[in-house]
Amino acid sequence: MQVEELRARAARRKFAIQALLIVGVIVIIWSAVASARINLTALGITSGFGFLERSTGWSYSFSLIERDINDTYTKTLWIGFQNSVFVGFISIVLSTVLGFAIGTARDAYNLSIKAAATTFVQIFRNIPLILQVVFWYAILIHMPGPRQAISVGELAFISNRGVMLPGLNVTSGIAVGMIAFSVLLFIALTIFKTTFGKKLILWFSGSILALILAGVLFTPAGESILSIPTLKGLRFVGGITVSIELVAMIVSIVLYGSAYIAEVVRGGLQEVPKGLIEAGQAIGLPQRAIWSRIKMPMALRTIIPPLGNQWIFIMKATTIGVAIGFSDLFYIVSTSITQSGQTLELIALLMGAFLTVNYLIAQLTNWLNASLKLKGH
């Protein structure tokens, strides 16, 4: 009885301490908010979120959906949030793929491949991200004009107006829906008990099939499914125009993030016990089979936790868009603060948005980590 009583007292003591801490945090936050309201009222500044229904009266460079200069702050902030998540998702996917490739090359036996991968990591990991985005932006704005644009098979073009790519002849809303479907398909495939390579093949095949179906079902009558960019006068029409700011953002974040992910992958591969590798060699498995069936499955259990941290970092890195005028959420919030003066409310919305997205990424990482645990551990 004494042991049970002591345990009960310890549990009650822990609960009381936690309750006091929560109450203390609430009191501090409430006091700060109340003090801020009093100070803002004294300065003649109206607090609250009523400004969200007002028209912004200004435009910006990029949006995934239709926008107008008379959009409300609510819609403008939503567009900025979409832009940040869009850039973050693309950067996370590309950084992960490139990072795994570079990390595997860092663990290769071929010295030339290993040296090239090491050089890549040392260059892009040690240059500040903001310098990289400014560097790529400076290169892109000095590309030739539309009439002298660099052509890639007469299908894609690169100029100082951006990168023009062929695309489906559908609305931007349908395109955003396809991206969301691809994300949901990837999450759904993680549930199935199969190899990582097969999951990637299924995800890629399913995404391509969904794009083809979307093109067939939603292409306007009398028009072709595929829209090819064509030069008319001083600009390109048709296809998909990727702005210079967006290209610079993705390229710089992917190169920077993949360098860190490569080190995470290399470290995970080196953690695999050598005895397992020697056992695979002893039964005559080729190097590719040893990598795909022994090293990588075992290394993933070490790679996933720090990989999740890198995904969160990449999502937060989208805020560098303000340096080159890309209309991500941070840029939209900064401009909104200047125009409306609602600093505290907008900063709170910015913090809440990133907290929500990064929390979801952390939960996904925890789920992946738990699903890869060995039984009994």
mmCIF file of N, CA and C in Angstrom, residues 89 168 178-179 181-186 189 200-214:
data_model
loop_
_atom_site.group_PDB
_atom_site.id
_atom_site.type_symbol
_atom_site.label_atom_id
_atom_site.label_comp_id
_atom_site.label_asym_id
_atom_site.label_seq_id
_atom_site.Cartn_x
_atom_site.Cartn_y
_atom_site.Cartn_z
ATOM 1 N N PHE A 89 6.365 22.168 -50.790
ATOM 2 C CA PHE A 89 6.125 20.778 -51.186
ATOM 3 C C PHE A 89 7.041 20.366 -52.329
ATOM 4 N N LEU A 168 -0.893 20.897 -69.436
ATOM 5 C CA LEU A 168 -2.260 20.540 -69.760
ATOM 6 C C LEU A 168 -3.100 21.798 -69.953
ATOM 7 N N MET A 178 -4.935 18.568 -58.903
ATOM 8 C CA MET A 178 -4.076 17.435 -59.251
ATOM 9 C C MET A 178 -2.879 17.337 -58.309
ATOM 10 N N ILE A 179 -2.338 18.477 -57.921
ATOM 11 C CA ILE A 179 -1.225 18.469 -56.972
ATOM 12 C C ILE A 179 -1.682 17.905 -55.629
ATOM 13 N N PHE A 181 -4.168 15.863 -55.136
ATOM 14 C CA PHE A 181 -4.402 14.424 -55.315
ATOM 15 C C PHE A 181 -3.091 13.647 -55.245
ATOM 16 N N SER A 182 -2.043 14.189 -55.852
ATOM 17 C CA SER A 182 -0.741 13.520 -55.833
ATOM 18 C C SER A 182 -0.219 13.391 -54.408
ATOM 19 N N VAL A 183 -0.406 14.444 -53.606
ATOM 20 C CA VAL A 183 0.037 14.404 -52.207
ATOM 21 C C VAL A 183 -0.745 13.348 -51.433
ATOM 22 N N LEU A 184 -2.059 13.336 -51.596
ATOM 23 C CA LEU A 184 -2.895 12.371 -50.882
ATOM 24 C C LEU A 184 -2.577 10.936 -51.318
ATOM 25 N N LEU A 185 -2.297 10.755 -52.612
ATOM 26 C CA LEU A 185 -1.938 9.421 -53.105
ATOM 27 C C LEU A 185 -0.646 8.937 -52.469
ATOM 28 N N PHE A 186 0.335 9.824 -52.340
ATOM 29 C CA PHE A 186 1.601 9.447 -51.711
ATOM 30 C C PHE A 186 1.383 9.043 -50.255
ATOM 31 N N LEU A 189 -0.291 5.616 -50.104
ATOM 32 C CA LEU A 189 0.578 4.491 -50.470
ATOM 33 C C LEU A 189 1.529 4.089 -49.347
ATOM 34 N N LEU A 200 7.120 4.245 -54.887
ATOM 35 C CA LEU A 200 7.435 5.375 -55.754
ATOM 36 C C LEU A 200 6.904 5.152 -57.167
ATOM 37 N N ILE A 201 7.045 3.921 -57.666
ATOM 38 C CA ILE A 201 6.545 3.623 -59.011
ATOM 39 C C ILE A 201 5.026 3.770 -59.071
ATOM 40 N N LEU A 202 4.324 3.252 -58.052
ATOM 41 C CA LEU A 202 2.872 3.379 -58.010
ATOM 42 C C LEU A 202 2.443 4.830 -57.904
ATOM 43 N N TRP A 203 3.162 5.603 -57.072
ATOM 44 C CA TRP A 203 2.817 7.017 -56.913
ATOM 45 C C TRP A 203 3.028 7.783 -58.220
ATOM 46 N N PHE A 204 4.146 7.537 -58.874
ATOM 47 C CA PHE A 204 4.435 8.231 -60.132
ATOM 48 C C PHE A 204 3.429 7.829 -61.212
ATOM 49 N N SER A 205 3.142 6.536 -61.322
ATOM 50 C CA SER A 205 2.196 6.064 -62.334
ATOM 51 C C SER A 205 0.793 6.608 -62.074
ATOM 52 N N GLY A 206 0.371 6.583 -60.807
ATOM 53 C CA GLY A 206 -0.952 7.094 -60.468
ATOM 54 C C GLY A 206 -1.094 8.581 -60.739
ATOM 55 N N SER A 207 -0.023 9.340 -60.435
ATOM 56 C CA SER A 207 -0.061 10.789 -60.681
ATOM 57 C C SER A 207 -0.135 11.080 -62.179
ATOM 58 N N ILE A 208 0.637 10.364 -62.986
ATOM 59 C CA ILE A 208 0.603 10.558 -64.438
ATOM 60 C C ILE A 208 -0.766 10.198 -65.004
ATOM 61 N N LEU A 209 -1.336 9.077 -64.537
ATOM 62 C CA LEU A 209 -2.657 8.660 -65.001
ATOM 63 C C LEU A 209 -3.720 9.700 -64.639
ATOM 64 N N ALA A 210 -3.614 10.259 -63.419
ATOM 65 C CA ALA A 210 -4.569 11.284 -63.004
ATOM 66 C C ALA A 210 -4.442 12.536 -63.873
ATOM 67 N N LEU A 211 -3.217 12.903 -64.234
ATOM 68 C CA LEU A 211 -3.018 14.057 -65.118
ATOM 69 C C LEU A 211 -3.632 13.813 -66.493
ATOM 70 N N ILE A 212 -3.456 12.601 -67.027
ATOM 71 C CA ILE A 212 -4.028 12.287 -68.339
ATOM 72 C C ILE A 212 -5.553 12.347 -68.287
ATOM 73 N N LEU A 213 -6.146 11.772 -67.242
ATOM 74 C CA LEU A 213 -7.597 11.802 -67.102
ATOM 75 C C LEU A 213 -8.108 13.232 -66.948
ATOM 76 N N ALA A 214 -7.366 14.045 -66.179
ATOM 77 C CA ALA A 214 -7.770 15.447 -66.014
ATOM 78 C C ALA A 214 -7.717 16.180 -67.342
#
